Amino acid sequence: MKYSTRIKNHFQSAWIWFLDIDVLQWALPIILAVTAIGFELAEHWDKEELKDVGHISEMIIFGIVGPIIINRILVWMQGLMNAQKQANAAIVTLNRELENKVHERTAALAQRNVEIGRANAELKQLDQMKSEFVSLVSHELRAPLTTLNGGLEVALQFAEGLPPAARRTLETMMDESARLTQFVQTILDVSRLEAGRFTLNLGPVAVAPILHRSVEVILGERRAIKWNLPTEIPPVWADETHYEQIIRNLLFNADKYSPVEKPIEIKVQIGTGNVCVEIIDHGMGIAPEMQVKIFEQFQRGQVGESAPPGWGLGLYFAKKLTEAQGGALTMQSPTWPDANYPGSTFSVTLPIASDVPEESEHA
Ligand code: ADP
C-alpha cells in the first residue's frame, strides 16, 4: 500500500474514532471548555475586566456549564443509541431463530408429506386388494347360489305333497337365497364400478316406459301411485338397464320406508338440458344426521332386529351409477307438512339425449 494511502487511512480511522460517541461525549465538552476559557483569558488578559463578575460568569457559563450540558446531551444520546443497538441485535437474533424454526418446520413438513404419500400409496394398494378380494369372493359365491336357487325352485314346484311346515321352510330358504344372491350381485357391481370395470351402454332412453315398468315390478297393485308426468318427455342419455335399476331401487325404498296406505308420487320435471324424475313418499322421512351420510356405503337409518331388511348399499350404488351416466341423484326431507310423516323426495336427473354433445356420445 502507498505511503499516502496509509496516512489517509490512519487519518480516516482517527476521524471515525473521534466521531465515536463514547469519545465525543468527553472530547467535545473538553474542547469547548478549553476553547471558551482560553478565548476569555486571551481576550481579557492583563485587563481589570478579568476580575469583573460579568466576565467570570461568562467564563463559568461558556467554559463549564455549557460543556457540562453538551456532555449530558451526548450521554443521553449515547443511551438512546445503545438502546437502539440492543433492539437491533435482538431483532437480528429473533430473525435468525425464526429462520431456524422455519427451516426445521419445513423439513419436518417435507418428511410428513413423504410419510403421508407412502401411507396413501399403501392404503390405495390395500383398497385395491380389498376390492379384488371382494370381487373374487362374490364371483365364487354366485355360481353355487345360482345352483341353490335353481334347486330350491324345482323343489318348490314339487312341494305340494309336503307338510305345511316343510313347505314354509322351503319358501323361507328360497327368499333368503334370493336375498343373498341380490346382495352378492350388488357387492360385485359396486366393486366393478369402483374399479372402473363397469360397462355402460349409453344411448337415448324413453323415460315413461321405464317408470311404468318399474312400478309394475316393484309395487304391483299394492299401493296407490300419484302420477305427475308431462305429456311429452324427451328421451334421456342413459344406460337403459341401469337407469331402470336406479328407479327400481328408489321405488323399493319408498315402499320399504313409508306406510302402505300412503301414496307414492312419481313426478317428472323437464329442466334446461335435463329430465328430473322425483320419487316422493310420505313416510317417516330422514333425520338430518342421516341425510348428510345417506349416500355413503353401509349407512342405515334403522339398525337392529326391528329394522327393515337391507345392507345400506342401495343408495350408494344408485348415486355412483347415476353419476357414471353424467347425472345426479339428490335427496330432500322433509317435504310433507305432516310432522309425523314428513316423507322424502329422491330426484334422479339425467341429461336430455339430444342435448348431449357428440364427443361424449362416443365416450
Ligand atoms: P338399505 O335400504 O338397504 O338400508 P339404502 O342405501 O337403500 O340401504 O338406504 C340407506 C338408508 O337410507 C336406509 O337404511 C334408510 O334409513 C334410509 N332411506 C333410504 N330411502 C329412504 C326413504 N325413502 N325414506 C326414509 N329413509 C330412507
PDB file of N, CA and C in Angstrom, residues 256-324:
ATOM      1  N   LYS A 256     -90.492 -49.479   1.089  1.00  0.00           N
ATOM      2  CA  LYS A 256     -89.997 -50.082   2.331  1.00  0.00           C
ATOM      3  C   LYS A 256     -90.121 -49.116   3.515  1.00  0.00           C
ATOM      4  N   TYR A 257     -89.882 -47.807   3.256  1.00  0.00           N
ATOM      5  CA  TYR A 257     -89.800 -46.858   4.364  1.00  0.00           C
ATOM      6  C   TYR A 257     -91.022 -45.939   4.495  1.00  0.00           C
ATOM      7  N   SER A 258     -92.173 -46.315   3.878  1.00  0.00           N
ATOM      8  CA  SER A 258     -93.377 -45.496   4.112  1.00  0.00           C
ATOM      9  C   SER A 258     -94.586 -46.430   4.263  1.00  0.00           C
ATOM     10  N   PRO A 259     -95.564 -46.027   5.075  1.00  0.00           N
ATOM     11  CA  PRO A 259     -96.709 -46.907   5.319  1.00  0.00           C
ATOM     12  C   PRO A 259     -97.466 -47.189   4.020  1.00  0.00           C
ATOM     13  N   VAL A 260     -97.947 -48.413   3.892  1.00  0.00           N
ATOM     14  CA  VAL A 260     -98.531 -48.861   2.626  1.00  0.00           C
ATOM     15  C   VAL A 260     -99.787 -48.058   2.256  1.00  0.00           C
ATOM     16  N   GLU A 261    -100.456 -47.495   3.273  1.00  0.00           N
ATOM     17  CA  GLU A 261    -101.701 -46.755   2.951  1.00  0.00           C
ATOM     18  C   GLU A 261    -101.412 -45.346   2.416  1.00  0.00           C
ATOM     19  N   LYS A 262    -100.158 -44.915   2.487  1.00  0.00           N
ATOM     20  CA  LYS A 262     -99.827 -43.569   1.964  1.00  0.00           C
ATOM     21  C   LYS A 262     -99.372 -43.701   0.510  1.00  0.00           C
ATOM     22  N   PRO A 263     -99.870 -42.837  -0.368  1.00  0.00           N
ATOM     23  CA  PRO A 263     -99.493 -42.978  -1.790  1.00  0.00           C
ATOM     24  C   PRO A 263     -98.026 -42.593  -2.046  1.00  0.00           C
ATOM     25  N   ILE A 264     -97.485 -43.108  -3.140  1.00  0.00           N
ATOM     26  CA  ILE A 264     -96.139 -42.701  -3.585  1.00  0.00           C
ATOM     27  C   ILE A 264     -96.353 -41.854  -4.836  1.00  0.00           C
ATOM     28  N   GLU A 265     -95.664 -40.722  -4.882  1.00  0.00           N
ATOM     29  CA  GLU A 265     -95.859 -39.825  -6.026  1.00  0.00           C
ATOM     30  C   GLU A 265     -94.663 -39.930  -6.970  1.00  0.00           C
ATOM     31  N   ILE A 266     -94.965 -40.011  -8.274  1.00  0.00           N
ATOM     32  CA  ILE A 266     -93.877 -40.025  -9.268  1.00  0.00           C
ATOM     33  C   ILE A 266     -94.063 -38.786 -10.141  1.00  0.00           C
ATOM     34  N   LYS A 267     -93.061 -37.934 -10.111  1.00  0.00           N
ATOM     35  CA  LYS A 267     -93.189 -36.642 -10.792  1.00  0.00           C
ATOM     36  C   LYS A 267     -92.009 -36.483 -11.755  1.00  0.00           C
ATOM     37  N   VAL A 268     -92.284 -35.970 -12.940  1.00  0.00           N
ATOM     38  CA  VAL A 268     -91.182 -35.721 -13.889  1.00  0.00           C
ATOM     39  C   VAL A 268     -91.154 -34.234 -14.212  1.00  0.00           C
ATOM     40  N   GLN A 269     -89.966 -33.660 -14.137  1.00  0.00           N
ATOM     41  CA  GLN A 269     -89.823 -32.237 -14.473  1.00  0.00           C
ATOM     42  C   GLN A 269     -88.776 -32.109 -15.574  1.00  0.00           C
ATOM     43  N   ILE A 270     -89.130 -31.316 -16.593  1.00  0.00           N
ATOM     44  CA  ILE A 270     -88.151 -31.117 -17.673  1.00  0.00           C
ATOM     45  C   ILE A 270     -87.415 -29.805 -17.403  1.00  0.00           C
ATOM     46  N   GLY A 271     -86.116 -29.926 -17.232  1.00  0.00           N
ATOM     47  CA  GLY A 271     -85.318 -28.732 -16.932  1.00  0.00           C
ATOM     48  C   GLY A 271     -84.552 -28.286 -18.166  1.00  0.00           C
ATOM     49  N   THR A 272     -83.599 -27.385 -17.973  1.00  0.00           N
ATOM     50  CA  THR A 272     -82.784 -26.949 -19.109  1.00  0.00           C
ATOM     51  C   THR A 272     -81.730 -28.020 -19.371  1.00  0.00           C
ATOM     52  N   GLY A 273     -81.953 -28.763 -20.431  1.00  0.00           N
ATOM     53  CA  GLY A 273     -80.977 -29.791 -20.830  1.00  0.00           C
ATOM     54  C   GLY A 273     -81.057 -31.072 -20.026  1.00  0.00           C
ATOM     55  N   ASN A 274     -82.044 -31.181 -19.123  1.00  0.00           N
ATOM     56  CA  ASN A 274     -82.133 -32.439 -18.366  1.00  0.00           C
ATOM     57  C   ASN A 274     -83.571 -32.786 -17.975  1.00  0.00           C
ATOM     58  N   VAL A 275     -83.708 -34.061 -17.586  1.00  0.00           N
ATOM     59  CA  VAL A 275     -85.025 -34.528 -17.119  1.00  0.00           C
ATOM     60  C   VAL A 275     -84.838 -35.035 -15.694  1.00  0.00           C
ATOM     61  N   CYS A 276     -85.736 -34.578 -14.814  1.00  0.00           N
ATOM     62  CA  CYS A 276     -85.605 -34.972 -13.398  1.00  0.00           C
ATOM     63  C   CYS A 276     -86.811 -35.811 -12.994  1.00  0.00           C
ATOM     64  N   VAL A 277     -86.505 -37.028 -12.520  1.00  0.00           N
ATOM     65  CA  VAL A 277     -87.578 -37.904 -12.021  1.00  0.00           C
ATOM     66  C   VAL A 277     -87.547 -37.831 -10.503  1.00  0.00           C
ATOM     67  N   GLU A 278     -88.709 -37.505  -9.920  1.00  0.00           N
ATOM     68  CA  GLU A 278     -88.789 -37.428  -8.457  1.00  0.00           C
ATOM     69  C   GLU A 278     -89.673 -38.546  -7.923  1.00  0.00           C
ATOM     70  N   ILE A 279     -89.129 -39.267  -6.932  1.00  0.00           N
ATOM     71  CA  ILE A 279     -89.921 -40.301  -6.258  1.00  0.00           C
ATOM     72  C   ILE A 279     -90.223 -39.748  -4.873  1.00  0.00           C
ATOM     73  N   ILE A 280     -91.490 -39.429  -4.640  1.00  0.00           N
ATOM     74  CA  ILE A 280     -91.865 -38.757  -3.386  1.00  0.00           C
ATOM     75  C   ILE A 280     -92.698 -39.713  -2.533  1.00  0.00           C
ATOM     76  N   ASP A 281     -92.214 -39.950  -1.314  1.00  0.00           N
ATOM     77  CA  ASP A 281     -93.032 -40.797  -0.432  1.00  0.00           C
ATOM     78  C   ASP A 281     -93.502 -39.982   0.754  1.00  0.00           C
ATOM     79  N   HIS A 282     -94.461 -40.519   1.459  1.00  0.00           N
ATOM     80  CA  HIS A 282     -94.990 -39.829   2.628  1.00  0.00           C
ATOM     81  C   HIS A 282     -94.775 -40.692   3.857  1.00  0.00           C
ATOM     82  N   GLY A 283     -93.512 -41.067   4.007  1.00  0.00           N
ATOM     83  CA  GLY A 283     -93.141 -41.940   5.121  1.00  0.00           C
ATOM     84  C   GLY A 283     -92.559 -41.176   6.287  1.00  0.00           C
ATOM     85  N   MET A 284     -91.703 -41.855   7.062  1.00  0.00           N
ATOM     86  CA  MET A 284     -91.156 -41.267   8.296  1.00  0.00           C
ATOM     87  C   MET A 284     -90.085 -40.206   8.019  1.00  0.00           C
ATOM     88  N   GLY A 285     -89.653 -40.095   6.784  1.00  0.00           N
ATOM     89  CA  GLY A 285     -88.638 -39.090   6.474  1.00  0.00           C
ATOM     90  C   GLY A 285     -87.253 -39.517   6.936  1.00  0.00           C
ATOM     91  N   ILE A 286     -86.274 -38.641   6.717  1.00  0.00           N
ATOM     92  CA  ILE A 286     -84.881 -38.987   7.048  1.00  0.00           C
ATOM     93  C   ILE A 286     -84.333 -37.943   8.012  1.00  0.00           C
ATOM     94  N   ALA A 287     -83.780 -38.413   9.130  1.00  0.00           N
ATOM     95  CA  ALA A 287     -83.258 -37.497  10.158  1.00  0.00           C
ATOM     96  C   ALA A 287     -82.093 -36.692   9.595  1.00  0.00           C
ATOM     97  N   PRO A 288     -81.932 -35.417  10.032  1.00  0.00           N
ATOM     98  CA  PRO A 288     -80.854 -34.573   9.487  1.00  0.00           C
ATOM     99  C   PRO A 288     -79.473 -35.213   9.593  1.00  0.00           C
ATOM    100  N   GLU A 289     -79.171 -35.904  10.726  1.00  0.00           N
ATOM    101  CA  GLU A 289     -77.834 -36.504  10.871  1.00  0.00           C
ATOM    102  C   GLU A 289     -77.626 -37.650   9.884  1.00  0.00           C
ATOM    103  N   MET A 290     -78.736 -38.256   9.425  1.00  0.00           N
ATOM    104  CA  MET A 290     -78.636 -39.357   8.447  1.00  0.00           C
ATOM    105  C   MET A 290     -78.518 -38.774   7.032  1.00  0.00           C
ATOM    106  N   GLN A 291     -79.179 -37.618   6.841  1.00  0.00           N
ATOM    107  CA  GLN A 291     -79.192 -37.028   5.494  1.00  0.00           C
ATOM    108  C   GLN A 291     -77.785 -36.762   4.963  1.00  0.00           C
ATOM    109  N   VAL A 292     -76.872 -36.353   5.865  1.00  0.00           N
ATOM    110  CA  VAL A 292     -75.528 -35.981   5.402  1.00  0.00           C
ATOM    111  C   VAL A 292     -74.702 -37.187   4.958  1.00  0.00           C
ATOM    112  N   LYS A 293     -75.087 -38.397   5.390  1.00  0.00           N
ATOM    113  CA  LYS A 293     -74.275 -39.563   5.035  1.00  0.00           C
ATOM    114  C   LYS A 293     -75.075 -40.645   4.326  1.00  0.00           C
ATOM    115  N   ILE A 294     -76.281 -40.276   3.888  1.00  0.00           N
ATOM    116  CA  ILE A 294     -77.187 -41.298   3.346  1.00  0.00           C
ATOM    117  C   ILE A 294     -76.631 -41.974   2.087  1.00  0.00           C
ATOM    118  N   PHE A 295     -75.778 -41.244   1.323  1.00  0.00           N
ATOM    119  CA  PHE A 295     -75.255 -41.842   0.082  1.00  0.00           C
ATOM    120  C   PHE A 295     -73.907 -42.538   0.302  1.00  0.00           C
ATOM    121  N   GLU A 296     -73.515 -42.692   1.582  1.00  0.00           N
ATOM    122  CA  GLU A 296     -72.252 -43.403   1.846  1.00  0.00           C
ATOM    123  C   GLU A 296     -72.529 -44.897   2.018  1.00  0.00           C
ATOM    124  N   GLN A 297     -71.437 -45.696   1.869  1.00  0.00           N
ATOM    125  CA  GLN A 297     -71.585 -47.148   1.971  1.00  0.00           C
ATOM    126  C   GLN A 297     -72.006 -47.581   3.368  1.00  0.00           C
ATOM    127  N   PHE A 298     -72.852 -48.563   3.456  1.00  0.00           N
ATOM    128  CA  PHE A 298     -73.261 -49.241   4.697  1.00  0.00           C
ATOM    129  C   PHE A 298     -73.910 -48.313   5.732  1.00  0.00           C
ATOM    130  N   GLN A 299     -74.475 -47.203   5.276  1.00  0.00           N
ATOM    131  CA  GLN A 299     -75.176 -46.309   6.204  1.00  0.00           C
ATOM    132  C   GLN A 299     -76.637 -46.707   6.234  1.00  0.00           C
ATOM    133  N   ARG A 300     -77.154 -46.977   7.431  1.00  0.00           N
ATOM    134  CA  ARG A 300     -78.547 -47.372   7.574  1.00  0.00           C
ATOM    135  C   ARG A 300     -79.193 -46.516   8.655  1.00  0.00           C
ATOM    136  N   GLY A 301     -80.406 -46.051   8.371  1.00  0.00           N
ATOM    137  CA  GLY A 301     -81.110 -45.219   9.340  1.00  0.00           C
ATOM    138  C   GLY A 301     -81.558 -46.032  10.538  1.00  0.00           C
ATOM    139  N   GLN A 302     -82.027 -47.225  10.277  1.00  0.00           N
ATOM    140  CA  GLN A 302     -82.501 -48.084  11.360  1.00  0.00           C
ATOM    141  C   GLN A 302     -81.613 -49.318  11.434  1.00  0.00           C
ATOM    142  N   VAL A 303     -81.258 -49.693  12.648  1.00  0.00           N
ATOM    143  CA  VAL A 303     -80.476 -50.921  12.807  1.00  0.00           C
ATOM    144  C   VAL A 303     -81.128 -51.774  13.903  1.00  0.00           C
ATOM    145  N   GLY A 304     -80.739 -53.019  13.932  1.00  0.00           N
ATOM    146  CA  GLY A 304     -81.287 -53.908  14.965  1.00  0.00           C
ATOM    147  C   GLY A 304     -82.355 -54.828  14.408  1.00  0.00           C
ATOM    148  N   GLU A 305     -82.922 -55.600  15.313  1.00  0.00           N
ATOM    149  CA  GLU A 305     -83.879 -56.662  14.954  1.00  0.00           C
ATOM    150  C   GLU A 305     -85.068 -56.112  14.170  1.00  0.00           C
ATOM    151  N   SER A 306     -85.588 -54.950  14.656  1.00  0.00           N
ATOM    152  CA  SER A 306     -86.839 -54.449  14.060  1.00  0.00           C
ATOM    153  C   SER A 306     -86.610 -53.663  12.769  1.00  0.00           C
ATOM    154  N   ALA A 307     -85.352 -53.436  12.388  1.00  0.00           N
ATOM    155  CA  ALA A 307     -85.064 -52.623  11.189  1.00  0.00           C
ATOM    156  C   ALA A 307     -85.489 -53.380   9.927  1.00  0.00           C
ATOM    157  N   PRO A 308     -85.980 -52.647   8.915  1.00  0.00           N
ATOM    158  CA  PRO A 308     -86.326 -53.315   7.657  1.00  0.00           C
ATOM    159  C   PRO A 308     -85.067 -53.950   7.055  1.00  0.00           C
ATOM    160  N   PRO A 309     -85.201 -55.052   6.303  1.00  0.00           N
ATOM    161  CA  PRO A 309     -84.002 -55.700   5.768  1.00  0.00           C
ATOM    162  C   PRO A 309     -83.230 -54.782   4.808  1.00  0.00           C
ATOM    163  N   GLY A 310     -81.938 -54.898   4.792  1.00  0.00           N
ATOM    164  CA  GLY A 310     -81.124 -54.078   3.883  1.00  0.00           C
ATOM    165  C   GLY A 310     -79.676 -54.085   4.315  1.00  0.00           C
ATOM    166  N   TRP A 311     -78.795 -53.514   3.428  1.00  0.00           N
ATOM    167  CA  TRP A 311     -77.352 -53.505   3.740  1.00  0.00           C
ATOM    168  C   TRP A 311     -76.749 -52.111   3.687  1.00  0.00           C
ATOM    169  N   GLY A 312     -77.567 -51.150   3.349  1.00  0.00           N
ATOM    170  CA  GLY A 312     -77.028 -49.792   3.260  1.00  0.00           C
ATOM    171  C   GLY A 312     -76.132 -49.587   2.047  1.00  0.00           C
ATOM    172  N   LEU A 313     -76.422 -50.324   0.979  1.00  0.00           N
ATOM    173  CA  LEU A 313     -75.592 -50.195  -0.229  1.00  0.00           C
ATOM    174  C   LEU A 313     -76.375 -49.622  -1.416  1.00  0.00           C
ATOM    175  N   GLY A 314     -77.727 -49.736  -1.314  1.00  0.00           N
ATOM    176  CA  GLY A 314     -78.580 -49.369  -2.457  1.00  0.00           C
ATOM    177  C   GLY A 314     -78.377 -47.942  -2.934  1.00  0.00           C
ATOM    178  N   LEU A 315     -78.445 -46.978  -2.003  1.00  0.00           N
ATOM    179  CA  LEU A 315     -78.340 -45.570  -2.408  1.00  0.00           C
ATOM    180  C   LEU A 315     -76.928 -45.221  -2.846  1.00  0.00           C
ATOM    181  N   TYR A 316     -75.933 -45.833  -2.167  1.00  0.00           N
ATOM    182  CA  TYR A 316     -74.526 -45.599  -2.538  1.00  0.00           C
ATOM    183  C   TYR A 316     -74.323 -46.007  -3.996  1.00  0.00           C
ATOM    184  N   PHE A 317     -74.816 -47.214  -4.314  1.00  0.00           N
ATOM    185  CA  PHE A 317     -74.649 -47.731  -5.672  1.00  0.00           C
ATOM    186  C   PHE A 317     -75.453 -46.891  -6.673  1.00  0.00           C
ATOM    187  N   ALA A 318     -76.704 -46.538  -6.277  1.00  0.00           N
ATOM    188  CA  ALA A 318     -77.565 -45.756  -7.183  1.00  0.00           C
ATOM    189  C   ALA A 318     -76.915 -44.414  -7.521  1.00  0.00           C
ATOM    190  N   LYS A 319     -76.305 -43.780  -6.528  1.00  0.00           N
ATOM    191  CA  LYS A 319     -75.672 -42.469  -6.770  1.00  0.00           C
ATOM    192  C   LYS A 319     -74.476 -42.625  -7.712  1.00  0.00           C
ATOM    193  N   LYS A 320     -73.655 -43.648  -7.431  1.00  0.00           N
ATOM    194  CA  LYS A 320     -72.474 -43.894  -8.286  1.00  0.00           C
ATOM    195  C   LYS A 320     -72.924 -44.172  -9.720  1.00  0.00           C
ATOM    196  N   LEU A 321     -73.971 -44.984  -9.844  1.00  0.00           N
ATOM    197  CA  LEU A 321     -74.463 -45.341 -11.188  1.00  0.00           C
ATOM    198  C   LEU A 321     -74.986 -44.103 -11.923  1.00  0.00           C
ATOM    199  N   THR A 322     -75.722 -43.249 -11.190  1.00  0.00           N
ATOM    200  CA  THR A 322     -76.279 -42.041 -11.824  1.00  0.00           C
ATOM    201  C   THR A 322     -75.143 -41.130 -12.282  1.00  0.00           C
ATOM    202  N   GLU A 323     -74.150 -40.970 -11.414  1.00  0.00           N
ATOM    203  CA  GLU A 323     -73.032 -40.081 -11.764  1.00  0.00           C
ATOM    204  C   GLU A 323     -72.237 -40.645 -12.930  1.00  0.00           C
ATOM    205  N   ALA A 324     -72.091 -41.976 -12.982  1.00  0.00           N
ATOM    206  CA  ALA A 324     -71.356 -42.601 -14.087  1.00  0.00           C
ATOM    207  C   ALA A 324     -72.058 -42.320 -15.425  1.00  0.00           C
TER     208      ALA A 324
END
